[in-house]
Amino acid sequence: MDFGSPGAWVATGISDVGALWVRSTTGTSQGAYAGGLPPMSSPSAGNGVALFDSDYLDNNGVQGAFGTGPAPSPQSAVLVSPSFDLTGQQGATIFFARLQLFYRNFDITELSLGFSTDGGGTWDDFSLLQGVGTNQPFGTASIDVMLPGVLDGVTDLTNCQLRLTFVGDYYFAMVDDIALWSNIPPP
């Protein structure tokens, strides 16, 4: 389902209305400097991955055309999930997200997963950055993101949401297959 469709995730450009997360069915960046990397290889990549294509948004896929794309860099944007119900998870002692991540860094200052228990009124954000250097890729990998304290003291879990945030300058970030787990880690 494409972002922005009824009941789907909602993409919002913060730095520019055109700076949007998109659904990619190829798992590749269209940017001029993305680096010829292989596509994201998550288990369900064929049905689409969330892509923030900073490189393409800045240069429209043309080398040397800095700042001429639909949303010049640096950019900031969020992708917010529909609300979901976690009733029954109150008091969970360990809560984490497992997801597939692939990105190439130039100057990404924030790549995070946010969690809200009040329909997006407040957020707890957790970094997805894996410490790769400038011009380096973080190849597709499954990562676990601990979400400490997100359920502490919360009695109404009927309006939870997730969000992905990108803030930075080049190249791209892709996320797929987000799953939430509590108490016992999955296999």
Coordinates of N, CA, C and O in Angstrom, one line a residue:
M1 N 0.8 -1.2 0.0 CA 0.0 0.0 0.0 C 0.9 1.2 0.0 O 1.8 1.4 0.8
D2 N 0.6 2.1 -0.9 CA 1.4 3.3 -1.0 C 1.2 4.2 0.2 O 0.1 4.3 0.7
F3 N 2.2 5.0 0.6 CA 2.1 5.9 1.7 C 1.1 7.0 1.3 O 1.1 7.4 0.2
G4 N 0.2 7.4 2.3 CA -0.8 8.4 2.0 C -2.1 7.8 1.6 O -3.1 8.5 1.5
S5 N -2.1 6.5 1.2 CA -3.4 5.8 0.9 C -4.2 5.7 2.2 O -3.6 5.7 3.3
P6 N -5.5 5.6 2.2 CA -6.3 5.5 3.4 C -5.8 4.3 4.2 O -5.6 3.2 3.7
G7 N -5.6 4.6 5.5 CA -5.1 3.5 6.4 C -3.7 3.2 6.3 O -3.2 2.3 7.0
A8 N -2.9 3.9 5.5 CA -1.5 3.6 5.3 C -0.6 4.6 6.2 O -1.1 5.5 6.8
W9 N 0.7 4.3 6.2 CA 1.6 5.3 6.8 C 1.5 6.6 6.1 O 1.2 6.7 4.9
V10 N 1.8 7.7 6.8 CA 1.7 9.0 6.3 C 3.1 9.7 6.3 O 3.8 9.8 7.3
A11 N 3.5 10.1 5.1 CA 4.8 10.8 4.9 C 4.6 12.3 5.0 O 3.7 12.8 4.3
T12 N 5.5 12.9 5.7 CA 5.4 14.4 5.9 C 6.8 15.0 5.7 O 7.8 14.5 6.5
G13 N 7.0 15.9 4.8 CA 8.3 16.6 4.7 C 8.3 17.7 5.7 O 7.4 18.5 5.8
I14 N 9.4 17.8 6.5 CA 9.5 18.9 7.5 C 10.3 20.0 6.9 O 9.9 21.2 7.0
S15 N 11.5 19.7 6.3 CA 12.3 20.8 5.8 C 11.7 21.4 4.5 O 12.0 22.5 4.1
D16 N 10.9 20.6 3.8 CA 10.4 20.9 2.5 C 9.2 20.0 2.2 O 9.3 18.8 2.5
V17 N 8.1 20.5 1.7 CA 7.0 19.6 1.5 C 7.3 18.4 0.5 O 6.6 17.4 0.5
G18 N 8.3 18.6 -0.3 CA 8.7 17.5 -1.2 C 9.7 16.5 -0.6 O 10.0 15.5 -1.3
A19 N 10.2 16.7 0.6 CA 11.1 15.8 1.2 C 10.3 14.7 1.9 O 10.0 14.8 3.1
L20 N 10.0 13.7 1.1 CA 9.1 12.6 1.6 C 9.8 11.2 1.6 O 10.5 10.9 0.7
W21 N 9.4 10.4 2.6 CA 9.7 9.0 2.5 C 8.8 8.5 1.5 O 7.6 8.9 1.3
V22 N 9.2 7.5 0.7 CA 8.4 6.9 -0.3 C 8.5 5.4 -0.2 O 9.4 4.8 0.5
R23 N 7.6 4.7 -0.9 CA 7.6 3.2 -0.9 C 8.3 2.9 -2.2 O 8.0 3.3 -3.3
S24 N 9.4 2.1 -2.0 CA 10.2 1.6 -3.2 C 10.0 0.1 -3.4 O 10.1 -0.6 -2.4
T25 N 9.7 -0.3 -4.6 CA 9.6 -1.7 -4.9 C 10.9 -2.3 -5.5 O 11.0 -3.5 -5.7
T26 N 11.9 -1.4 -5.7 CA 13.2 -1.8 -6.2 C 14.2 -1.9 -5.1 O 15.2 -2.6 -5.3
G27 N 14.0 -1.2 -4.0 CA 15.0 -1.3 -2.9 C 16.3 -0.6 -3.2 O 17.3 -0.9 -2.7
T28 N 16.2 0.4 -4.2 CA 17.4 1.1 -4.6 C 17.2 2.6 -4.6 O 16.1 3.0 -4.8
S29 N 18.3 3.3 -4.4 CA 18.2 4.8 -4.5 C 18.3 5.2 -6.0 O 19.0 4.6 -6.8
Q30 N 17.6 6.3 -6.3 CA 17.7 6.8 -7.7 C 18.7 8.0 -7.7 O 18.9 8.6 -8.8
G31 N 19.4 8.3 -6.6 CA 20.3 9.4 -6.6 C 21.5 9.2 -7.4 O 22.0 8.1 -7.7
A32 N 22.1 10.3 -7.9 CA 23.3 10.3 -8.7 C 24.5 9.8 -8.0 O 25.4 9.3 -8.7
Y33 N 24.6 9.8 -6.7 CA 25.8 9.4 -6.0 C 25.5 8.3 -5.0 O 26.2 8.1 -4.0
A34 N 24.5 7.5 -5.2 CA 24.1 6.5 -4.2 C 25.1 5.3 -4.2 O 25.1 4.6 -3.2
G35 N 25.9 5.2 -5.2 CA 27.1 4.3 -5.0 C 27.0 3.0 -5.7 O 27.8 2.1 -5.4
G36 N 26.0 2.7 -6.5 CA 25.9 1.4 -7.2 C 25.8 0.2 -6.2 O 26.2 -0.9 -6.5
L37 N 25.2 0.4 -5.1 CA 25.0 -0.6 -4.1 C 23.9 -1.6 -4.5 O 23.0 -1.2 -5.3
P38 N 23.9 -2.8 -4.0 CA 22.8 -3.7 -4.4 C 21.5 -3.3 -3.7 O 21.6 -2.5 -2.8
P39 N 20.4 -3.8 -4.2 CA 19.1 -3.4 -3.6 C 19.0 -3.9 -2.1 O 19.7 -4.8 -1.7
M40 N 18.1 -3.3 -1.4 CA 17.8 -3.8 -0.1 C 17.3 -5.2 -0.2 O 16.5 -5.5 -1.1
S41 N 17.8 -6.1 0.7 CA 17.5 -7.5 0.5 C 16.7 -8.1 1.7 O 16.9 -9.2 2.2
S42 N 15.7 -7.3 2.2 CA 14.9 -7.7 3.3 C 14.0 -8.9 2.8 O 13.7 -9.0 1.6
P43 N 13.4 -9.7 3.7 CA 12.6 -10.8 3.3 C 11.4 -10.4 2.5 O 10.9 -11.1 1.7
S44 N 10.8 -9.2 2.8 CA 9.6 -8.8 2.0 C 9.8 -7.6 1.2 O 8.9 -6.9 0.8
A45 N 11.1 -7.4 0.7 CA 11.4 -6.2 -0.1 C 10.5 -6.1 -1.4 O 10.2 -5.1 -1.9
G46 N 10.1 -7.3 -1.9 CA 9.3 -7.3 -3.1 C 8.0 -6.6 -3.0 O 7.5 -6.1 -4.0
N47 N 7.5 -6.4 -1.8 CA 6.2 -5.7 -1.7 C 6.4 -4.3 -1.2 O 5.5 -3.6 -0.9
G48 N 7.7 -3.8 -1.2 CA 8.0 -2.4 -1.0 C 8.7 -2.2 0.3 O 8.5 -2.9 1.3
V49 N 9.6 -1.2 0.3 CA 10.4 -0.8 1.5 C 10.2 0.7 1.7 O 9.9 1.4 0.7
A50 N 10.3 1.2 2.9 CA 10.3 2.6 3.1 C 11.7 3.2 2.8 O 12.7 2.7 3.3
L51 N 11.7 4.2 1.9 CA 12.9 4.8 1.4 C 12.9 6.3 1.6 O 11.9 7.0 1.2
F52 N 14.0 6.8 2.2 CA 14.2 8.3 2.2 C 15.4 8.4 1.3 O 16.5 8.1 1.7
D53 N 15.2 9.0 0.1 CA 16.3 9.1 -0.9 C 16.8 10.5 -1.0 O 16.6 11.3 -1.9
S54 N 17.6 10.9 0.0 CA 18.2 12.2 0.1 C 18.9 12.7 -1.1 O 18.8 13.8 -1.6
D55 N 19.8 11.8 -1.6 CA 20.6 12.0 -2.8 C 19.7 12.4 -4.0 O 19.9 13.5 -4.6
Y56 N 18.7 11.6 -4.3 CA 17.8 11.8 -5.4 C 17.0 13.1 -5.2 O 16.8 13.9 -6.1
L57 N 16.5 13.3 -3.9 CA 15.7 14.5 -3.7 C 16.5 15.8 -3.9 O 16.0 16.8 -4.3
D58 N 17.8 15.7 -3.7 CA 18.7 16.9 -3.9 C 19.0 17.1 -5.3 O 19.0 18.3 -5.8
N59 N 19.4 16.1 -6.1 CA 19.9 16.3 -7.4 C 19.1 15.7 -8.6 O 19.5 15.7 -9.7
N60 N 17.9 15.1 -8.2 CA 17.0 14.5 -9.2 C 17.7 13.4 -10.1 O 17.4 13.2 -11.2
G61 N 18.8 12.8 -9.5 CA 19.5 11.7 -10.2 C 20.5 12.2 -11.2 O 21.0 11.4 -11.9
V62 N 20.9 13.5 -11.2 CA 21.8 14.0 -12.1 C 23.1 14.4 -11.4 O 23.1 15.3 -10.5
Q63 N 24.2 13.9 -11.8 CA 25.5 14.2 -11.2 C 25.8 15.7 -11.4 O 25.6 16.2 -12.5
G64 N 26.3 16.4 -10.4 CA 26.6 17.8 -10.5 C 25.5 18.8 -10.4 O 25.7 20.0 -10.3
A65 N 24.2 18.2 -10.3 CA 23.0 19.1 -10.3 C 22.6 19.3 -8.8 O 21.4 19.2 -8.5
F66 N 23.5 19.7 -8.0 CA 23.2 19.9 -6.5 C 22.2 20.9 -6.3 O 22.2 22.0 -6.9
G67 N 21.2 20.6 -5.5 CA 20.2 21.6 -5.1 C 19.1 21.8 -6.2 O 18.2 22.6 -6.0
T68 N 19.1 21.0 -7.2 CA 18.1 21.2 -8.3 C 17.0 20.2 -8.3 O 16.1 20.2 -9.1
G69 N 17.0 19.3 -7.3 CA 16.0 18.2 -7.2 C 14.7 18.8 -6.5 O 14.6 19.9 -6.2
P70 N 13.7 17.9 -6.3 CA 12.4 18.3 -5.8 C 12.5 18.8 -4.3 O 11.6 19.5 -3.9
A71 N 13.6 18.5 -3.6 CA 13.7 18.9 -2.2 C 15.2 19.0 -1.8 O 15.7 18.0 -1.3
P72 N 15.9 20.1 -2.1 CA 17.3 20.2 -1.9 C 17.7 19.9 -0.4 O 16.9 20.1 0.5
S73 N 18.9 19.3 -0.3 CA 19.4 18.9 1.0 C 20.0 20.1 1.7 O 20.4 21.1 1.0
P74 N 20.1 20.0 3.0 CA 19.7 18.9 3.9 C 18.2 18.9 4.1 O 17.5 19.9 3.9
Q75 N 17.7 17.7 4.4 CA 16.3 17.5 4.5 C 16.0 16.9 5.9 O 16.8 16.3 6.5
S76 N 14.7 17.0 6.2 CA 14.1 16.3 7.4 C 12.7 15.9 7.1 O 12.0 16.7 6.4
A77 N 12.4 14.7 7.5 CA 11.1 14.2 7.1 C 10.7 13.1 8.1 O 11.6 12.4 8.7
V78 N 9.4 12.8 8.2 CA 8.9 11.7 9.1 C 8.0 10.9 8.3 O 7.3 11.3 7.3
L79 N 7.8 9.6 8.7 CA 6.9 8.7 8.1 C 6.2 8.0 9.4 O 6.8 7.4 10.2
V80 N 4.9 8.3 9.5 CA 4.1 7.9 10.7 C 3.1 6.8 10.3 O 2.4 6.9 9.4
S81 N 3.1 5.8 11.2 CA 2.2 4.6 11.0 C 0.8 5.0 11.4 O 0.5 5.9 12.1
P82 N -0.2 4.2 10.9 CA -1.5 4.3 11.4 C -1.5 3.9 12.9 O -0.6 3.2 13.4
S83 N -2.5 4.2 13.6 CA -2.6 3.8 15.0 C -2.9 2.3 15.1 O -3.5 1.7 14.3
F84 N -2.3 1.7 16.2 CA -2.5 0.3 16.5 C -2.7 0.1 18.0 O -2.3 1.0 18.8
D85 N -3.3 -1.0 18.3 CA -3.7 -1.3 19.7 C -2.8 -2.3 20.3 O -2.6 -3.4 19.8
L86 N -2.2 -2.0 21.5 CA -1.3 -2.9 22.2 C -1.9 -3.3 23.6 O -1.2 -3.6 24.5
T87 N -3.3 -3.2 23.7 CA -3.9 -3.6 24.9 C -3.5 -5.0 25.3 O -3.4 -5.9 24.4
G88 N -3.1 -5.1 26.5 CA -2.6 -6.4 27.0 C -1.1 -6.4 27.2 O -0.6 -7.3 27.8
Q89 N -0.4 -5.4 26.7 CA 1.0 -5.3 26.9 C 1.4 -4.4 28.0 O 2.6 -4.3 28.3
Q90 N 0.4 -3.9 28.8 CA 0.8 -3.0 29.9 C 1.7 -3.9 30.9 O 1.4 -5.1 31.1
G91 N 2.7 -3.3 31.4 CA 3.6 -3.9 32.3 C 4.7 -4.8 31.7 O 5.4 -5.4 32.4
A92 N 4.7 -4.8 30.3 CA 5.8 -5.5 29.7 C 7.2 -5.0 30.1 O 7.4 -3.8 30.2
T93 N 8.1 -5.9 30.5 CA 9.3 -5.4 31.1 C 10.4 -5.2 30.1 O 11.3 -4.4 30.3
I94 N 10.3 -5.8 28.9 CA 11.3 -5.6 27.9 C 10.4 -5.4 26.6 O 9.6 -6.2 26.3
F95 N 10.7 -4.3 25.9 CA 10.0 -4.0 24.7 C 11.0 -3.5 23.6 O 11.8 -2.7 23.9
F96 N 10.9 -4.1 22.5 CA 11.8 -3.7 21.4 C 11.2 -3.9 20.1 O 10.2 -4.6 19.9
A97 N 11.9 -3.3 19.1 CA 11.5 -3.4 17.7 C 12.6 -4.2 16.9 O 13.8 -3.9 17.2
R98 N 12.2 -5.1 16.1 CA 13.1 -5.7 15.2 C 12.8 -5.2 13.8 O 11.6 -5.2 13.4
L99 N 13.8 -4.8 13.0 CA 13.5 -4.3 11.7 C 14.7 -4.5 10.8 O 15.8 -4.8 11.2
Q100 N 14.4 -4.4 9.5 CA 15.5 -4.5 8.5 C 15.9 -3.1 8.1 O 15.1 -2.2 7.9
L101 N 17.2 -2.9 8.1 CA 17.8 -1.5 7.9 C 18.9 -1.6 6.8 O 19.7 -2.5 6.8
F102 N 18.9 -0.6 6.0 CA 19.9 -0.4 4.9 C 20.1 1.1 4.7 O 19.1 1.8 4.5
Y103 N 21.3 1.6 4.8 CA 21.5 3.0 4.5 C 22.9 3.3 4.1 O 23.8 2.5 4.3
R104 N 23.1 4.4 3.5 CA 24.5 4.9 3.2 C 24.5 6.3 3.7 O 23.7 7.2 3.5
N105 N 25.6 6.6 4.5 CA 25.7 7.8 5.2 C 26.7 8.8 4.5 O 27.7 8.4 4.0
F106 N 26.3 10.0 4.4 CA 27.2 11.1 4.2 C 27.2 12.0 5.4 O 28.2 12.1 6.1
D107 N 26.1 12.7 5.7 CA 25.9 13.5 6.9 C 24.5 13.3 7.5 O 23.7 14.3 7.5
I108 N 24.2 12.1 7.8 CA 22.9 11.8 8.4 C 23.0 12.1 9.9 O 23.8 11.5 10.6
T109 N 22.3 13.1 10.4 CA 22.3 13.5 11.8 C 21.3 12.8 12.7 O 21.5 12.6 13.9
E110 N 20.2 12.3 12.0 CA 19.2 11.5 12.8 C 18.5 10.6 11.8 O 18.1 10.9 10.7
L111 N 18.5 9.3 12.2 CA 17.8 8.3 11.6 C 17.2 7.5 12.7 O 18.0 6.9 13.5
S112 N 15.9 7.6 13.0 CA 15.4 7.1 14.2 C 14.0 6.4 14.0 O 13.3 6.7 13.1
L113 N 13.7 5.6 15.0 CA 12.4 5.0 15.2 C 11.7 5.6 16.4 O 12.3 5.6 17.5
G114 N 10.6 6.2 16.2 CA 9.8 6.8 17.3 C 8.6 5.9 17.7 O 8.1 5.2 16.9
F115 N 8.3 6.0 19.0 CA 7.2 5.3 19.5 C 6.3 6.2 20.3 O 6.8 7.0 21.2
S116 N 5.0 6.2 20.1 CA 4.0 7.0 20.8 C 2.9 6.1 21.3 O 2.4 5.2 20.6
T117 N 2.5 6.4 22.5 CA 1.3 5.7 23.1 C 0.1 6.6 23.1 O -1.0 6.1 23.6
D118 N 0.2 7.8 22.6 CA -1.0 8.7 22.7 C -1.3 9.3 21.3 O -1.7 10.5 21.2
G119 N -1.3 8.5 20.3 CA -1.7 8.9 19.0 C -0.8 9.9 18.4 O -1.3 10.7 17.5
G120 N 0.5 10.0 18.7 CA 1.4 11.0 18.2 C 1.5 12.3 18.9 O 2.2 13.2 18.5
G121 N 0.8 12.4 20.1 CA 1.0 13.6 20.9 C 2.4 13.8 21.4 O 2.9 14.9 21.5
T122 N 3.0 12.7 21.9 CA 4.3 12.7 22.4 C 5.1 11.5 21.8 O 4.4 10.5 21.5
W123 N 6.4 11.6 21.7 CA 7.2 10.6 21.1 C 8.4 10.3 21.9 O 9.0 11.2 22.5
D124 N 8.8 9.0 21.9 CA 10.1 8.6 22.4 C 10.9 8.1 21.1 O 10.4 7.3 20.4
D125 N 12.0 8.7 20.8 CA 12.8 8.4 19.6 C 14.1 7.6 20.0 O 14.7 7.9 20.9
F126 N 14.3 6.6 19.1 CA 15.5 5.7 19.3 C 16.3 5.6 18.1 O 15.8 5.3 17.0
S127 N 17.6 5.9 18.2 CA 18.5 6.0 17.0 C 18.6 4.6 16.3 O 18.7 3.6 17.0
L128 N 18.6 4.7 15.0 CA 18.8 3.5 14.2 C 20.3 3.6 13.6 O 20.7 2.6 13.0
L129 N 21.0 4.7 13.8 CA 22.3 4.8 13.2 C 23.3 3.7 13.8 O 23.3 3.5 15.0
Q130 N 24.1 3.2 13.0 CA 24.9 2.0 13.4 C 26.4 2.4 13.4 O 27.3 1.5 13.4
G131 N 26.7 3.7 13.4 CA 28.1 4.1 13.5 C 29.0 4.0 12.2 O 30.2 3.9 12.3
V132 N 28.4 3.9 11.1 CA 29.2 3.9 9.8 C 29.7 5.3 9.5 O 29.1 6.3 9.8
G133 N 30.9 5.3 8.9 CA 31.5 6.6 8.6 C 30.9 7.3 7.3 O 30.1 6.7 6.6
T134 N 31.5 8.4 7.1 CA 31.1 9.2 5.9 C 31.3 8.4 4.6 O 32.4 7.8 4.5
N135 N 30.4 8.4 3.7 CA 30.4 7.7 2.4 C 30.4 6.2 2.6 O 30.6 5.5 1.6
Q136 N 30.0 5.7 3.8 CA 30.0 4.3 4.0 C 28.6 3.7 4.0 O 27.7 4.4 4.6
P137 N 28.3 2.5 3.5 CA 27.0 1.9 3.6 C 26.9 1.0 4.9 O 27.9 0.5 5.4
F138 N 25.7 0.9 5.4 CA 25.3 -0.1 6.3 C 24.5 -1.1 5.6 O 23.3 -0.7 5.2
G139 N 25.0 -2.2 5.2 CA 24.3 -3.2 4.3 C 23.1 -3.7 5.0 O 23.0 -3.8 6.3
T140 N 22.1 -4.2 4.3 CA 20.9 -4.7 4.8 C 21.2 -5.7 6.0 O 21.9 -6.7 5.8
A141 N 20.6 -5.4 7.1 CA 20.7 -6.3 8.3 C 19.5 -6.1 9.2 O 18.8 -5.1 9.2
S142 N 19.2 -7.2 9.9 CA 18.1 -7.2 10.9 C 18.7 -6.6 12.1 O 19.8 -7.1 12.6
I143 N 18.1 -5.6 12.7 CA 18.6 -5.0 14.0 C 17.5 -5.0 15.0 O 16.3 -4.9 14.6
D144 N 17.8 -5.1 16.2 CA 16.9 -4.9 17.3 C 17.1 -3.6 18.0 O 18.2 -3.2 18.3
V145 N 16.0 -2.9 18.2 CA 16.1 -1.5 18.8 C 15.4 -1.6 20.1 O 14.1 -1.8 20.2
M146 N 16.1 -1.5 21.2 CA 15.5 -1.5 22.5 C 14.6 -0.3 22.7 O 15.1 0.8 22.4
L147 N 13.5 -0.4 23.3 CA 12.5 0.7 23.5 C 12.3 0.8 25.0 O 11.1 0.6 25.5
P148 N 13.3 1.1 25.8 CA 13.1 1.1 27.3 C 12.1 2.1 27.8 O 12.2 3.3 27.3
G149 N 11.3 1.7 28.7 CA 10.4 2.6 29.3 C 9.2 3.1 28.5 O 8.4 3.9 29.1
V150 N 9.0 2.7 27.3 CA 7.9 3.3 26.5 C 6.5 2.9 27.0 O 5.5 3.6 26.8
L151 N 6.4 1.8 27.8 CA 5.1 1.4 28.3 C 5.0 1.7 29.8 O 3.9 1.4 30.4
D152 N 6.0 2.2 30.4 CA 6.0 2.4 31.9 C 4.9 3.4 32.2 O 4.8 4.5 31.7
G153 N 4.0 2.9 33.1 CA 2.9 3.7 33.6 C 1.8 4.0 32.7 O 0.8 4.8 33.0
V154 N 1.8 3.5 31.5 CA 0.8 3.7 30.5 C -0.3 2.7 30.7 O -0.1 1.5 30.6
T155 N -1.6 3.2 30.8 CA -2.7 2.3 31.1 C -3.6 2.1 29.8 O -4.3 1.1 29.7
D156 N -3.5 3.1 28.9 CA -4.3 3.0 27.7 C -3.4 2.9 26.5 O -2.7 3.8 26.1
L157 N -3.4 1.7 25.9 CA -2.5 1.4 24.8 C -3.3 1.2 23.5 O -2.9 0.5 22.6
T158 N -4.4 1.9 23.4 CA -5.3 1.7 22.2 C -4.9 2.6 21.0 O -5.4 2.4 19.9
N159 N -4.0 3.5 21.2 CA -3.7 4.5 20.2 C -2.2 4.7 20.0 O -1.7 5.8 20.1
C160 N -1.5 3.6 19.8 CA 0.0 3.6 19.6 C 0.3 3.9 18.1 O -0.4 3.6 17.2
Q161 N 1.5 4.4 17.9 CA 2.0 4.7 16.6 C 3.5 4.6 16.6 O 4.2 4.7 17.6
L162 N 4.1 4.3 15.4 CA 5.5 4.3 15.1 C 5.8 5.4 14.1 O 4.9 5.8 13.3
R163 N 7.0 6.0 14.2 CA 7.4 6.9 13.1 C 8.9 6.7 12.8 O 9.7 6.4 13.7
L164 N 9.2 6.9 11.5 CA 10.6 6.9 11.1 C 11.0 8.4 10.8 O 10.2 9.1 10.2
T165 N 12.2 8.8 11.3 CA 12.6 10.2 11.1 C 14.0 10.1 10.4 O 14.9 9.4 10.8
F166 N 14.1 11.0 9.4 CA 15.4 11.2 8.7 C 15.7 12.7 8.8 O 14.9 13.5 8.4
V167 N 16.9 13.0 9.2 CA 17.4 14.4 9.2 C 18.8 14.3 8.7 O 19.7 13.6 9.3
G168 N 19.2 15.0 7.7 CA 20.5 15.0 7.2 C 20.7 15.3 5.7 O 19.8 15.9 5.1
D169 N 21.8 14.9 5.2 CA 22.3 15.3 3.9 C 23.0 14.1 3.3 O 24.1 13.7 3.6
Y170 N 22.2 13.5 2.3 CA 22.7 12.4 1.5 C 23.0 11.1 2.4 O 23.3 11.2 3.6
Y171 N 23.0 10.0 1.9 CA 22.6 9.5 0.6 C 21.2 8.9 0.7 O 20.3 9.4 0.0
F172 N 20.9 7.9 1.5 CA 19.6 7.3 1.6 C 19.5 6.5 2.8 O 20.5 6.1 3.5
A173 N 18.2 6.2 3.2 CA 17.9 5.2 4.3 C 16.7 4.4 3.9 O 15.7 4.9 3.3
M174 N 16.8 3.1 4.2 CA 15.6 2.2 3.9 C 15.3 1.4 5.1 O 16.3 0.9 5.8
V175 N 14.0 1.2 5.4 CA 13.6 0.4 6.5 C 12.5 -0.5 6.0 O 11.6 -0.1 5.2
D176 N 12.4 -1.8 6.5 CA 11.4 -2.7 6.2 C 11.1 -3.7 7.3 O 12.0 -3.8 8.2
D177 N 10.0 -4.3 7.3 CA 9.7 -5.4 8.2 C 9.8 -5.1 9.7 O 10.4 -5.8 10.4
I178 N 9.2 -4.0 10.1 CA 9.2 -3.6 11.5 C 8.2 -4.5 12.3 O 7.1 -4.7 11.9
A179 N 8.8 -5.1 13.4 CA 7.9 -6.0 14.2 C 8.2 -5.5 15.7 O 9.4 -5.2 16.0
L180 N 7.2 -5.5 16.5 CA 7.3 -5.2 17.9 C 7.3 -6.5 18.7 O 6.5 -7.4 18.5
W181 N 8.1 -6.5 19.8 CA 8.2 -7.7 20.7 C 8.3 -7.2 22.1 O 8.8 -6.2 22.4
S182 N 7.7 -8.1 23.0 CA 7.8 -7.8 24.4 C 8.2 -9.0 25.2 O 7.8 -10.2 24.8
N183 N 8.9 -8.8 26.3 CA 9.3 -9.8 27.3 C 10.2 -10.9 26.8 O 11.2 -11.1 27.4
I184 N 9.9 -11.6 25.8 CA 10.7 -12.7 25.3 C 11.2 -12.5 23.9 O 10.3 -12.3 23.0
P185 N 12.5 -12.4 23.7 CA 13.0 -12.1 22.3 C 12.5 -13.2 21.3 O 12.4 -14.4 21.7
P186 N 12.2 -12.8 20.1 CA 11.8 -13.9 19.1 C 13.0 -14.7 18.7 O 14.2 -14.3 19.0
P187 N 12.8 -15.8 18.0 CA 13.9 -16.6 17.5 C 14.8 -15.9 16.5 O 14.4 -15.0 15.9

